[in-house]
Short mmCIF file of C-alpha atoms in Angstrom, two decimals:
data_model
loop_
_atom_site.label_atom_id
_atom_site.label_comp_id
_atom_site.label_asym_id
_atom_site.label_seq_id
_atom_site.Cartn_x
_atom_site.Cartn_y
_atom_site.Cartn_z
CA MET A 2 16.78 73.05 -9.88
CA ARG A 3 13.65 71.10 -9.03
CA TRP A 4 13.55 69.40 -12.43
CA HIS A 5 17.20 68.31 -11.91
CA ARG A 6 16.43 66.78 -8.50
CA GLN A 7 13.43 64.98 -10.00
CA LEU A 8 15.54 63.63 -12.87
CA VAL A 9 18.18 62.29 -10.46
CA ALA A 10 15.50 60.77 -8.20
CA ASN A 11 13.87 59.05 -11.18
CA LYS A 12 17.22 57.65 -12.27
CA TRP A 13 17.73 55.88 -8.92
CA ASP A 14 14.09 54.83 -8.47
CA TYR A 15 13.82 51.01 -8.63
CA SER A 16 10.28 50.67 -7.30
CA ALA A 17 9.00 49.45 -10.69
CA ARG A 18 11.46 46.55 -10.59
CA LYS A 19 10.49 45.59 -7.04
CA GLN A 20 6.86 45.16 -8.04
CA LYS A 21 7.78 42.48 -10.57
CA ASN A 22 7.46 38.92 -9.30
CA SER A 23 10.83 37.23 -9.30
CA GLY A 24 11.37 33.52 -9.99
CA ARG A 25 9.30 31.00 -11.87
CA PRO A 26 5.55 31.47 -12.10
CA ARG A 27 3.45 29.12 -9.98
CA THR A 28 2.05 25.99 -11.61
CA ARG A 29 -1.60 26.40 -12.51
CA GLN A 30 -4.06 24.72 -10.15
CA VAL A 31 -5.67 22.65 -12.91
CA ILE A 32 -2.28 21.03 -13.62
CA VAL A 33 -1.70 20.35 -9.93
CA ASP A 34 -5.14 18.73 -9.60
CA LEU A 35 -4.63 16.52 -12.66
CA THR A 36 -1.17 15.44 -11.48
CA VAL A 37 -2.42 14.40 -8.05
CA LYS A 38 -5.41 12.63 -9.62
CA PHE A 39 -3.19 10.61 -11.99
CA ALA A 40 -0.79 9.62 -9.19
CA LYS A 41 -3.60 8.45 -6.89
CA GLU A 42 -5.62 6.58 -9.51
CA ASP A 43 -2.67 4.57 -10.86
CA PRO A 44 0.25 4.13 -8.44
CA THR A 45 2.34 2.41 -11.14
CA TRP A 46 2.67 5.65 -13.12
CA GLY A 47 5.98 7.40 -12.63
CA ASP A 48 6.75 11.09 -13.09
CA ASP A 49 7.57 10.62 -16.79
CA ARG A 50 4.29 8.78 -17.46
CA ILE A 51 2.26 11.48 -15.71
CA SER A 52 4.13 14.14 -17.68
CA GLY A 53 3.22 12.31 -20.91
CA ALA A 54 -0.43 12.09 -19.89
CA LEU A 55 -0.49 15.82 -19.17
CA SER A 56 1.06 16.60 -22.56
CA ASN A 57 -1.81 14.64 -24.16
CA VAL A 58 -4.16 17.29 -22.77
CA VAL A 59 -1.83 20.16 -23.85
CA TYR A 60 -0.09 20.75 -20.51
CA HIS A 61 3.65 20.39 -21.11
CA ILE A 62 5.27 19.93 -17.69
CA CYS A 63 8.68 18.37 -17.00
CA ASP A 64 9.00 15.36 -14.70
CA SER A 65 10.91 17.27 -12.00
CA THR A 66 7.94 19.64 -11.67
CA ILE A 67 5.66 16.60 -11.35
CA GLY A 68 7.85 15.36 -8.50
CA ASN A 69 7.64 18.74 -6.75
CA ILE A 70 3.85 18.84 -7.15
CA LEU A 71 3.48 15.37 -5.61
CA LYS A 72 5.65 16.25 -2.59
CA ALA A 73 3.18 18.87 -1.36
CA PRO A 74 0.26 16.47 -0.60
CA GLY A 75 2.72 13.86 0.70
CA ILE A 76 2.49 11.40 -2.20
CA GLU A 77 5.50 9.08 -2.30
CA LEU A 78 8.05 8.91 -5.09
CA ALA A 79 7.09 6.86 -8.14
CA GLN A 80 9.30 3.89 -7.28
CA ASP A 81 7.91 3.80 -3.74
CA ARG A 82 4.33 3.99 -5.00
CA LYS A 83 5.03 1.03 -7.30
CA ARG A 84 6.66 -0.99 -4.53
CA THR A 85 4.21 -0.40 -1.71
CA GLY A 86 0.98 0.98 -3.06
CA PRO A 87 -2.11 1.46 -0.96
CA TRP A 88 -3.26 -1.65 0.90
CA GLU A 89 -6.82 -1.12 -0.39
CA ILE A 90 -5.70 -1.30 -4.03
CA PHE A 91 -3.67 -4.45 -3.36
CA LEU A 92 -6.67 -6.14 -1.71
CA LYS A 93 -8.99 -5.29 -4.60
CA ALA A 94 -6.50 -6.54 -7.19
CA HIS A 95 -5.78 -9.88 -5.48
CA CYS A 96 -8.95 -10.56 -3.49
CA ASP A 97 -9.93 -13.67 -5.45
CA VAL A 98 -6.59 -15.43 -4.76
CA MET A 99 -6.19 -14.30 -1.15
CA ALA A 100 -7.02 -16.03 2.11
CA ALA A 101 -6.52 -15.31 5.80
CA ILE A 102 -5.71 -17.81 8.55
CA GLU A 103 -6.09 -17.35 12.31
CA PHE A 104 -6.18 -19.26 15.60
CA ILE A 105 -8.90 -18.74 18.20
CA SER A 106 -8.47 -20.18 21.69
CA VAL A 107 -11.45 -21.47 23.67
CA LYS A 108 -11.51 -22.59 27.31
CA VAL A 109 -13.46 -25.88 27.72
CA TRP A 110 -14.31 -27.86 30.86
CA THR A 111 -13.24 -31.49 30.50
CA GLN A 112 -13.11 -34.47 32.90
CA SER A 113 -9.56 -33.51 33.84
CA GLY A 114 -10.43 -29.84 34.38
CA LEU A 115 -10.25 -26.67 32.35
CA ALA A 116 -8.49 -27.14 28.98
CA THR A 117 -7.58 -24.74 26.20
CA PHE A 118 -8.57 -25.74 22.67
CA TYR A 119 -7.05 -24.00 19.67
CA LEU A 120 -9.38 -23.64 16.70
CA LEU A 121 -7.88 -22.87 13.29
CA PHE A 122 -10.00 -20.97 10.75
CA VAL A 123 -9.33 -20.08 7.13
CA MET A 124 -11.25 -17.33 5.36
CA ALA A 125 -11.51 -16.84 1.59
CA LEU A 126 -11.53 -13.04 1.24
CA LYS A 127 -13.55 -12.69 -1.97
CA ALA A 128 -16.35 -15.05 -0.91
CA ARG A 129 -16.05 -13.98 2.76
CA ARG A 130 -16.51 -17.64 3.61
CA VAL A 131 -14.96 -18.89 6.86
CA ASN A 132 -13.93 -22.54 7.02
CA PHE A 133 -12.97 -24.55 10.08
CA ALA A 134 -9.56 -26.14 9.44
CA GLY A 135 -8.88 -28.03 12.67
CA CYS A 136 -8.89 -28.15 16.46
CA THR A 137 -6.29 -29.30 18.98
CA THR A 138 -5.16 -28.78 22.55
CA ASN A 139 -1.52 -28.81 21.48
CA PRO A 140 -0.74 -27.07 18.15
CA ASN A 141 2.77 -28.51 17.91
CA GLU A 142 4.93 -28.67 14.78
CA THR A 143 3.75 -32.12 13.71
CA TRP A 144 0.09 -31.09 13.88
CA MET A 145 0.81 -27.85 12.00
CA LYS A 146 2.59 -29.74 9.20
CA THR A 147 -0.39 -32.08 8.86
CA ILE A 148 -2.74 -29.10 8.68
CA ALA A 149 -0.53 -27.48 6.02
CA ARG A 150 -0.71 -30.62 3.87
CA GLU A 151 -4.50 -30.74 4.26
CA LEU A 152 -4.92 -27.05 3.41
CA THR A 153 -2.92 -27.43 0.20
CA ASN A 154 -4.46 -30.70 -0.95
CA HIS A 155 -4.78 -30.45 -4.74
CA GLU A 156 -8.34 -31.85 -4.72
CA ASP A 157 -10.19 -30.16 -1.89
CA GLY A 158 -7.66 -28.13 0.09
CA LEU A 159 -8.89 -24.75 1.32
CA LEU A 160 -5.76 -23.04 -0.05
CA LYS A 161 -5.36 -24.99 -3.31
CA ASP A 162 -6.10 -21.98 -5.57
CA LYS A 163 -4.77 -19.22 -3.31
CA GLU A 164 -1.60 -17.23 -3.94
CA TYR A 165 -1.56 -14.90 -0.91
CA LEU A 166 -2.07 -15.84 2.72
CA ILE A 167 -2.51 -13.27 5.47
CA MET A 168 -1.42 -14.32 8.94
CA ASP A 169 -0.11 -12.65 12.07
CA ARG A 170 3.21 -13.19 13.83
CA ASP A 171 1.92 -16.01 16.05
CA ALA A 172 4.80 -18.39 16.83
CA THR A 173 2.46 -21.32 16.16
CA PHE A 174 2.81 -20.54 12.44
CA SER A 175 6.32 -21.96 12.55
CA LYS A 176 8.95 -21.91 9.83
CA SER A 177 8.23 -25.53 8.95
CA PHE A 178 4.49 -24.74 8.60
CA ARG A 179 5.32 -21.88 6.24
CA ALA A 180 7.79 -24.05 4.34
CA CYS A 181 5.09 -26.70 3.78
CA LEU A 182 2.73 -24.09 2.32
CA ARG A 183 5.18 -22.19 0.12
CA PRO A 184 5.97 -24.73 -2.67
CA ARG A 185 2.36 -25.88 -2.99
CA THR A 186 0.44 -22.61 -2.98
CA ARG A 187 2.99 -19.87 -3.76
CA CYS A 188 1.56 -18.12 -0.69
CA GLN A 189 3.01 -14.85 0.48
CA TYR A 190 3.04 -14.26 4.22
CA GLY A 191 1.78 -10.87 5.29
CA CYS A 192 2.53 -9.38 8.67
CA ARG A 193 1.09 -5.97 7.96
CA ARG A 194 -0.54 -4.22 10.85
CA GLU A 195 -3.88 -4.05 9.04
CA ALA A 196 -3.90 -7.82 8.65
CA GLN A 197 -3.35 -8.61 12.29
CA THR A 198 -6.30 -9.58 14.47
#
């Protein structure tokens, strides 16, 4: 009866099935590396574009798999990468048309006592050249409008060929100051943490 018991035991033995790996096979590491490389090098590429680039080198991967691969290292979705993008890439792409503006306060002894002078500087990012724009003890709205007109002068204004202006949230850069700059220079006003001084 031993052969009968062995036959019955073999019939109900599922150990061979358990050893098989269930589910989809893992994506090969070379595909993962290429996908991450494409997404980091060009943030404007979406999942479909990366999938097309991979098919050019004989790796046929669907766009949903691309999305899953990019989630692991924490890379944003394609539309978010297009919208935000790394700050470093933005700076490199627009450095020649970008400037930064900032106030520095200095305490000065005068005949009437200690006074605070506000010095306004403008820096062209590509040339790394800092220019002195003006100085006052009272940077009121009238003075700021005058400075804005001088900065955007079409002949020799410091911002005449700039498209992006980095500034902090200082209340001295009032709405009227920004409004004077906008139609003349098409400046964009950045308040990103990296741009603050």
